[in-house]
Short mmCIF file of C-alpha atoms and ligand atoms in Angstrom, two decimals:
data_model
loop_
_atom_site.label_atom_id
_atom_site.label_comp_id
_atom_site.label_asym_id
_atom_site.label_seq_id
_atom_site.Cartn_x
_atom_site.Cartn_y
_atom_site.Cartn_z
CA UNK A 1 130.23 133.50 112.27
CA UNK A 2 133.80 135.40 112.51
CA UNK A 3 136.60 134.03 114.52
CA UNK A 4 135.50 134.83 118.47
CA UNK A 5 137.16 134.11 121.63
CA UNK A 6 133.95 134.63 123.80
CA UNK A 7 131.78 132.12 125.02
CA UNK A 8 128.97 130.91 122.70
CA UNK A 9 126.21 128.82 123.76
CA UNK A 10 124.41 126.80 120.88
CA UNK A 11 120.51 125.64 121.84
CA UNK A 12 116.91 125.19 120.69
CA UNK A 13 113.93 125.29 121.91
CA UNK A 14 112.59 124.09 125.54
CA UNK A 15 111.31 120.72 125.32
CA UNK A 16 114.04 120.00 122.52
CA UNK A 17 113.39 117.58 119.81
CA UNK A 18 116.10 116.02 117.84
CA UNK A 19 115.84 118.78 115.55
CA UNK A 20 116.86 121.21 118.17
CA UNK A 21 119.68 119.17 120.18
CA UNK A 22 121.19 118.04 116.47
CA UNK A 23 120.98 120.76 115.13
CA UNK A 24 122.73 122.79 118.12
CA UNK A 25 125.55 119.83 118.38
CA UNK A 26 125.99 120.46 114.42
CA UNK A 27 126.15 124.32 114.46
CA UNK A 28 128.27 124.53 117.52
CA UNK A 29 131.28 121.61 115.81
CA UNK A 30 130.73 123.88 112.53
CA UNK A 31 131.40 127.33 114.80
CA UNK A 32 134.59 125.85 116.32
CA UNK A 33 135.89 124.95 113.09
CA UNK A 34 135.29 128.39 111.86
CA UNK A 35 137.56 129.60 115.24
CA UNK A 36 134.47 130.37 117.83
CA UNK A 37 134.19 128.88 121.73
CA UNK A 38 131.38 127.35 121.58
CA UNK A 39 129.31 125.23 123.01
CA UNK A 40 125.97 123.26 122.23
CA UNK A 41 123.37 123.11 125.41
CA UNK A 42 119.92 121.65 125.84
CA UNK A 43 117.04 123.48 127.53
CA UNK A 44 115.10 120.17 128.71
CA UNK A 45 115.77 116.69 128.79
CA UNK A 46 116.39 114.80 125.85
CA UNK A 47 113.70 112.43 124.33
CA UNK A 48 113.65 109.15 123.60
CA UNK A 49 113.87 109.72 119.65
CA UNK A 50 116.91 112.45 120.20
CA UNK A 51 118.45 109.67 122.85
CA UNK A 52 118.41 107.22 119.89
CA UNK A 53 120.34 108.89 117.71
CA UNK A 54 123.13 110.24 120.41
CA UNK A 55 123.26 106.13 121.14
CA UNK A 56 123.74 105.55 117.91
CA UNK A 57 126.63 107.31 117.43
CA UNK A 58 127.83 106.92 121.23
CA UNK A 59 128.04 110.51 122.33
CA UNK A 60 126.71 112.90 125.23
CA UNK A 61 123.69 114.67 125.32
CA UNK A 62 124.09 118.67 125.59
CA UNK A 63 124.75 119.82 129.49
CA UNK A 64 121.43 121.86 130.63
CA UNK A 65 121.34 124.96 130.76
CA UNK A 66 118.81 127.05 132.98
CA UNK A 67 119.26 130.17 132.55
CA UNK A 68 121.62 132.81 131.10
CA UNK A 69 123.41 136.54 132.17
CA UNK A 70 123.06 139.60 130.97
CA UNK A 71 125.12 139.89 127.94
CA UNK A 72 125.76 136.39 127.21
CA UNK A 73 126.41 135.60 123.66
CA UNK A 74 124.31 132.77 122.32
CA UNK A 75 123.20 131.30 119.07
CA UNK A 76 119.67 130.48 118.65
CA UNK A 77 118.59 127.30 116.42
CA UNK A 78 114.95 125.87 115.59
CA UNK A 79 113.33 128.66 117.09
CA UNK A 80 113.13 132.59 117.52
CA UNK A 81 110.24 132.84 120.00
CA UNK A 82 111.17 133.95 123.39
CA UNK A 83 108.70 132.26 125.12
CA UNK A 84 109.86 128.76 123.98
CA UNK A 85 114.05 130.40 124.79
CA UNK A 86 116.07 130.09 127.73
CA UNK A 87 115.73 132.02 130.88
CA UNK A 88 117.03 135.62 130.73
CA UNK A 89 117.11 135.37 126.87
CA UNK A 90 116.08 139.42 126.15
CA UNK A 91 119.24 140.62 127.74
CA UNK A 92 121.17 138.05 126.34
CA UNK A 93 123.46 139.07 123.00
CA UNK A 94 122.09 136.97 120.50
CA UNK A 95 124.84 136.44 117.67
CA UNK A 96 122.95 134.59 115.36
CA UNK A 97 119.81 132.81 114.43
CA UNK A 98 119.08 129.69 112.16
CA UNK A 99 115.70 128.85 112.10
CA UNK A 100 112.71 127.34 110.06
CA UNK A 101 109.60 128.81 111.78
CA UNK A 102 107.43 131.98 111.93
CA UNK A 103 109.57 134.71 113.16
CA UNK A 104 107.27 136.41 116.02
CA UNK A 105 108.52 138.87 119.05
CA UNK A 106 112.42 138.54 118.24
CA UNK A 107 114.12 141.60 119.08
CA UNK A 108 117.44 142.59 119.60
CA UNK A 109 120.07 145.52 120.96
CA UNK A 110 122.64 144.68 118.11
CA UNK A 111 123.04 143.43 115.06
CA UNK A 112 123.11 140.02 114.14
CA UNK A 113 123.32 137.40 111.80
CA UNK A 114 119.73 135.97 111.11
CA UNK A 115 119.36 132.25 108.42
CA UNK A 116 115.69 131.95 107.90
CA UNK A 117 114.43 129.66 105.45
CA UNK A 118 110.72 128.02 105.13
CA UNK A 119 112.67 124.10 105.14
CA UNK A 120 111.47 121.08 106.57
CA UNK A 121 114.14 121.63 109.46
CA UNK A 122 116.84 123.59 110.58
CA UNK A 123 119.51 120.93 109.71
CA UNK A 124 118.78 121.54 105.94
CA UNK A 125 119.93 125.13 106.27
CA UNK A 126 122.90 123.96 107.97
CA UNK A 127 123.61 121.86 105.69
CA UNK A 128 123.44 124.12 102.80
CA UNK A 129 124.78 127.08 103.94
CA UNK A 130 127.93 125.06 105.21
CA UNK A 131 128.35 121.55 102.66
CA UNK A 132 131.03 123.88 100.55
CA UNK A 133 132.42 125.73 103.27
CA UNK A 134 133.19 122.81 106.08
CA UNK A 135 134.29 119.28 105.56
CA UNK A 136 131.45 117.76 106.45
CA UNK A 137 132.27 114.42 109.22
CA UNK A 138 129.95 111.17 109.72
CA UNK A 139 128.78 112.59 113.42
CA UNK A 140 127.91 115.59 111.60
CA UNK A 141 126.02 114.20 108.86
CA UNK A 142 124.35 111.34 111.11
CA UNK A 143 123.35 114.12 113.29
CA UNK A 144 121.55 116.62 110.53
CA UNK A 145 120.07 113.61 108.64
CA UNK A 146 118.36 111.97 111.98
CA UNK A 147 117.03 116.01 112.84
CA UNK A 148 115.57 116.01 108.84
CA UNK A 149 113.91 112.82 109.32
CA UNK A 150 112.21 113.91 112.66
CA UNK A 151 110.97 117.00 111.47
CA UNK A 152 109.33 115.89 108.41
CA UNK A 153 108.66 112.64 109.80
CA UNK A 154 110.33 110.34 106.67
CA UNK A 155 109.79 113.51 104.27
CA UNK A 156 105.79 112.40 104.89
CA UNK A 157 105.23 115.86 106.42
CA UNK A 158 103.52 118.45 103.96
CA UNK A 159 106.58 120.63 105.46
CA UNK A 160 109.24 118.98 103.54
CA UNK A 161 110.80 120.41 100.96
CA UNK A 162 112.83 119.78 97.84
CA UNK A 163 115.80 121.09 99.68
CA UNK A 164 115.23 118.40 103.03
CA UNK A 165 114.96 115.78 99.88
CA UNK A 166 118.17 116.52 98.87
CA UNK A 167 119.85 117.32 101.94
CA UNK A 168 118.40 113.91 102.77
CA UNK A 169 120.42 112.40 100.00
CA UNK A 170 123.63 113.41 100.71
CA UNK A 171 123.83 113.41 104.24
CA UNK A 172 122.69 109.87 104.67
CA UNK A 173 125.91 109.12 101.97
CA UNK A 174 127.96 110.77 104.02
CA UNK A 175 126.52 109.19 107.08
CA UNK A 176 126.29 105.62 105.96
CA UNK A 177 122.69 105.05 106.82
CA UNK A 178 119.76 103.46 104.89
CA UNK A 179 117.40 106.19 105.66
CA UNK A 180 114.55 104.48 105.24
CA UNK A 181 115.73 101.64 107.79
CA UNK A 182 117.33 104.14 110.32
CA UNK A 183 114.70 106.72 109.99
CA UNK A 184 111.80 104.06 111.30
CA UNK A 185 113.71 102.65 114.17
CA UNK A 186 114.72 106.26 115.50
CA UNK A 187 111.27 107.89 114.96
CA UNK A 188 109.70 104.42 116.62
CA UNK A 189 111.81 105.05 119.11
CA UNK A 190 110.69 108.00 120.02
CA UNK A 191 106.50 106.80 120.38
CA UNK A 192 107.37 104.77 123.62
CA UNK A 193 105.70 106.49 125.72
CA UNK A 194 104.40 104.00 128.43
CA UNK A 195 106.67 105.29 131.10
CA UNK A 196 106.02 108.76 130.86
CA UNK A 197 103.61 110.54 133.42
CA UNK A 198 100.64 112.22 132.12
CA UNK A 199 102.12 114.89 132.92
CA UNK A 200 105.25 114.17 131.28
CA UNK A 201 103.64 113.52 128.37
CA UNK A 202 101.54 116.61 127.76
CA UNK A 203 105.17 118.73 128.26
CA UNK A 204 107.30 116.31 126.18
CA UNK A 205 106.95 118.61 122.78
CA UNK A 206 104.65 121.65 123.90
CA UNK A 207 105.36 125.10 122.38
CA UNK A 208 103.54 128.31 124.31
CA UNK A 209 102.60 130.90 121.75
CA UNK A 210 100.87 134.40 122.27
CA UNK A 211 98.29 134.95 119.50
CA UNK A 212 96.28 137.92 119.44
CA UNK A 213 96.62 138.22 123.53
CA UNK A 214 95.92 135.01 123.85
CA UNK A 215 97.95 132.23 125.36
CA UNK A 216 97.95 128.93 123.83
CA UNK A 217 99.72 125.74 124.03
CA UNK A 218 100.26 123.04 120.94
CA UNK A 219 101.62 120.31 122.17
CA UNK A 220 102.51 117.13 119.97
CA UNK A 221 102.90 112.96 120.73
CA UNK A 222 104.13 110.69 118.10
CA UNK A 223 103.06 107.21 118.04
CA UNK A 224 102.10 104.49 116.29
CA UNK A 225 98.81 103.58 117.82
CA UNK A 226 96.34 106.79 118.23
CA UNK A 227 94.18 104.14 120.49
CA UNK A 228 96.62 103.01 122.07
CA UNK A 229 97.55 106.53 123.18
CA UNK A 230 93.74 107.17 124.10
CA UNK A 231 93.59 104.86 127.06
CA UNK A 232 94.55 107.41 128.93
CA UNK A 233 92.79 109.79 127.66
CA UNK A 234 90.78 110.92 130.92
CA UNK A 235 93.82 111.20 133.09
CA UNK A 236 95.63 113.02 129.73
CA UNK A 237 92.91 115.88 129.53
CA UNK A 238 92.99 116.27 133.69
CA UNK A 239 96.66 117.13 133.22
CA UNK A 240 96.00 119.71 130.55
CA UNK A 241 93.11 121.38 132.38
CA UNK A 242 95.40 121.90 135.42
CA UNK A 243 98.71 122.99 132.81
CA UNK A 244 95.34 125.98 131.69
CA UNK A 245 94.63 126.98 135.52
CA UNK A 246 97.91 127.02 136.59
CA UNK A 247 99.56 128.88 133.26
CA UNK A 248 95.97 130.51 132.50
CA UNK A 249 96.12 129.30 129.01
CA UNK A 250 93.39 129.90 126.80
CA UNK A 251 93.50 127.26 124.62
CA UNK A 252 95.77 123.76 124.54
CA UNK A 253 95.87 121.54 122.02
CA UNK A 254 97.46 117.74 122.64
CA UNK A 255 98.17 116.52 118.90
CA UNK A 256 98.63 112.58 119.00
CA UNK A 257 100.45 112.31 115.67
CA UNK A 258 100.33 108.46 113.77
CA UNK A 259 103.48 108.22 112.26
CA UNK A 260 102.58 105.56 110.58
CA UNK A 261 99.24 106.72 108.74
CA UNK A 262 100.18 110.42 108.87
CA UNK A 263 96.79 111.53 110.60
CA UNK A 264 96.51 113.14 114.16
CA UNK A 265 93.79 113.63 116.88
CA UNK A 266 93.71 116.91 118.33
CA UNK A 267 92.21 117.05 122.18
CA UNK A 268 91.01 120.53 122.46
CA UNK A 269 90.59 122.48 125.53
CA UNK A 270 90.35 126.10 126.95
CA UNK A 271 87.89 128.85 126.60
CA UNK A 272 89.00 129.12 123.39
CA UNK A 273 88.54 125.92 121.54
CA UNK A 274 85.95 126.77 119.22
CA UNK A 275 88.80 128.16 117.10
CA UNK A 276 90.12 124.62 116.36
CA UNK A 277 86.42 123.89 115.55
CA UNK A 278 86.91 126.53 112.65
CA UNK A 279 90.12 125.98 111.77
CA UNK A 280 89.45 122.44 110.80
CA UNK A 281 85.69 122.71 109.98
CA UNK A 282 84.76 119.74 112.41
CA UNK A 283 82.26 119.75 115.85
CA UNK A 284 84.63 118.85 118.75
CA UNK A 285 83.06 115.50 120.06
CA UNK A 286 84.45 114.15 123.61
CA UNK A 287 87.09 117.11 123.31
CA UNK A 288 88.54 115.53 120.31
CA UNK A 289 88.76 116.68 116.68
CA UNK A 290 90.12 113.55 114.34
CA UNK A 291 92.62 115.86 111.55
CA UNK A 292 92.84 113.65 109.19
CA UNK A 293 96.00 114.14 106.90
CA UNK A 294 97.36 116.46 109.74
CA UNK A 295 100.77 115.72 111.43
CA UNK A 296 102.63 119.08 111.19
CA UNK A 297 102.11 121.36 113.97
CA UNK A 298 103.53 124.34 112.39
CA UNK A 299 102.42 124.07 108.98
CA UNK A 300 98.49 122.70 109.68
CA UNK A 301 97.90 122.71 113.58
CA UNK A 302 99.19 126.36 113.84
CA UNK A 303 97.77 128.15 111.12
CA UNK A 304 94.18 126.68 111.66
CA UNK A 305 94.35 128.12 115.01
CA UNK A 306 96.66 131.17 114.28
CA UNK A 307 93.83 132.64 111.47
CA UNK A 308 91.05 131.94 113.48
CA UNK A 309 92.04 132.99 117.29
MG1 LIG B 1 111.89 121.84 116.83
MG1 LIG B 2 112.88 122.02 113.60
MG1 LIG B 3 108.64 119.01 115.90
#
C-alpha cells in the first residue's frame, strides 16, 4: 500500500477466527508503518481461541464494526466473499485484498491491489510479502504465528503448506514461543464450549456460500471430545433447522472438528444433504456423516459439497 491519509479499515470475515482478527491487527500495524491511517476492526465477537492469544500478549480486541458508507476505503483479509463481508461492502472502495481462499463474486469499481496465495493462512502471506520490507516486532510475530497455528490446526491440516512450515519457524523465533506448547493451550482454548448457547455455537465459525443457486452454510466446532460435543446433539440440530427456515438455506453442515485425532463429524441437514452423502461416499445415519481424516473446511468439507451441489 502507498502512503494514504484516508481512513482504512482492516477486517476479516464475520464470525472472525484468530486468523482473521490477527491477521487484520498485523496488516493494519504493517500499513501504518508504510504511512496509511489505518485501522484493524472485527465483524463479530472474538472467540475464545482469538481471546487467548490477545491475553497473551495483553492487548484489545478490534472495535466492531457494523456496517460501512459508500466509498469507504477498506482492506479485506481472510476472505473475498461478500456474503461473509461487512455491511454495505459493494459500494465500499476496496484497496486491497490478502487472502487464502477461493475467490468467488468479488467485484470492484477500481483498481486494486489483490495477494492471493493457496497457504495454510493469511498470516503466511503477510509474512512473506513483508519479513524484508518491515521490521518485524514480537506482537507482530506472536500475532501471525498464533493465526498459522489456528488455521492449520498445529500444521495437522492437509491445508498447510511448506510456506506456513516455514513461516512457522521464524515467527515463533521472533516471537519467543515453543510452538508446540503455545499452539495446544491456545487451540484448547478455543474447544470450551460449555457456555455457549446452541445457538451460539452453530454461528461461532459459520461461512454462507452460494453454490450453483443454492444457499449453504458450513459451519465448524473445534474440540477435543466429538462425544462430548454430541450431548447436545438434539437441541444442536433444532437450532440449525430453524438457522434453514429462517435464512432458507438449502443445506447446513455443523463440522465438529477433533483437534486432537484430526477427524470430524459432519451433521447434515437441508433439502440438499444428499450432496454430502456423495461428496464423502457415506449413508447419512442419525443426520451424521463420521469424515474421517477431515478437519479442513475449505480444503475437504467444501469441495465435497462444492462438486457435487
Ligand atoms: Mg478465517
Ligand atoms: Mg484464514
Ligand atoms: Mg477456520
Amino acid at each position: 500500500m502507498e502512503k494514504n491519509e484516508e481512513k482504512i479499515y482492516v477486517f476479516g470475515h464475520k464470525n472472525p477466527d484468530t486468523d482473521s482478527i490477527c491477521s487484520s491487527l498485523v496488516e493494519a500495524s504493517f500499513a501504518k508503518k508504510n504511512g496509511c491511517n489505518a485501522e484493524a476492526v472485527r465483524l463479530g465477537n472474538v472467540n475464545k481461541e482469538t481471546k487467548y492469544v490477545l491475553d497473551y500478549l495483553g492487548i484489545e480486541e478490534p472495535r466492531l464494526l457494523e456496517e460501512v458508507e459508500e466509498g469507504q476505503s477498506v482492506i479485506l483479509v481472510d476472505h473475498n466473499e461478500f456474503t461473509q463481508s461487512v455491511k454495505g461492502i459493494e459500494n465500499a472502495k476496496i484497496e486491497a485484498v490478502i487472502d487464502h481462499h477461493r475467490i468467488a463474486d468479488i467485484k470492484t469499481s477500481t483498481p486494486l491491489y489483490y495477494t492471493a496465495k493457496p497457504y495454510g493462512c493469511t498470516s503466511t502471506i503477510l509474512y512473506e510479502e513483508n519479513k524484508n520490507k518491515i521490521e518485524i516486532g514480537k506482537i507482530e510475530a506472536t500475532l501471525m504465528a498464533s493465526a498459522i497455528i489456528s488455521d492449520t490446526l498445529l500444521l495437522k491440516s492437509p491445508t498447510t503448506t511448506k510456506y506456513d512450515e516455514k513461516a512457522l519457524e521464524e515467527l515463533a523465533k521472533i516471537a519467543e514461543i515453543n510452538v508446540e506448547e503455545y499452539g495446544l493451550e491456545m487451540l484448547k482454548a478455543g474447544t470450551n464450549l460449555d457456555d455457549f448457547s446452541v445457538e451460539e455455537l452453530i454461528n461461532l465459525d459459520a461461512k454462507k456460500m452460494e453454490i450453483n443457486g443454492k444457499t449453504i452454510v458450513i459451519a465448524q466446532v473445534n474440540t477435543v471430545s466429538i462425544e462430548d460435543s454430541l450431548k447436545r446433539k438434539e437441541q444442536l440440530e433444532k437450532a440449525m433447522e430453524d438457522e434453514i427456515n429462517n435464512s432458507k438455506l438449502d443445506l447446513f453442515v455443523l463440522a465438529i472438528t477433533d483437534i486432537l485425532n484430526s477427524n470430524s463429524q459432519l451433521i447434515a441437514l437441508g433439502k440438499e444433504r444428499e450432496v454430502v452423502e456423495k461428496g464423502f461416499n457415506k449413508k447419512i445415519e442419525n443426520n451424521m456423516i463420521f469424515a474421517e481424516g477431515v478437519v479442513s473446511r475449505k480444503k475437504q468439507i467444501l469441495p465435497a459439497i462444492d462438486k457435487n451441489i
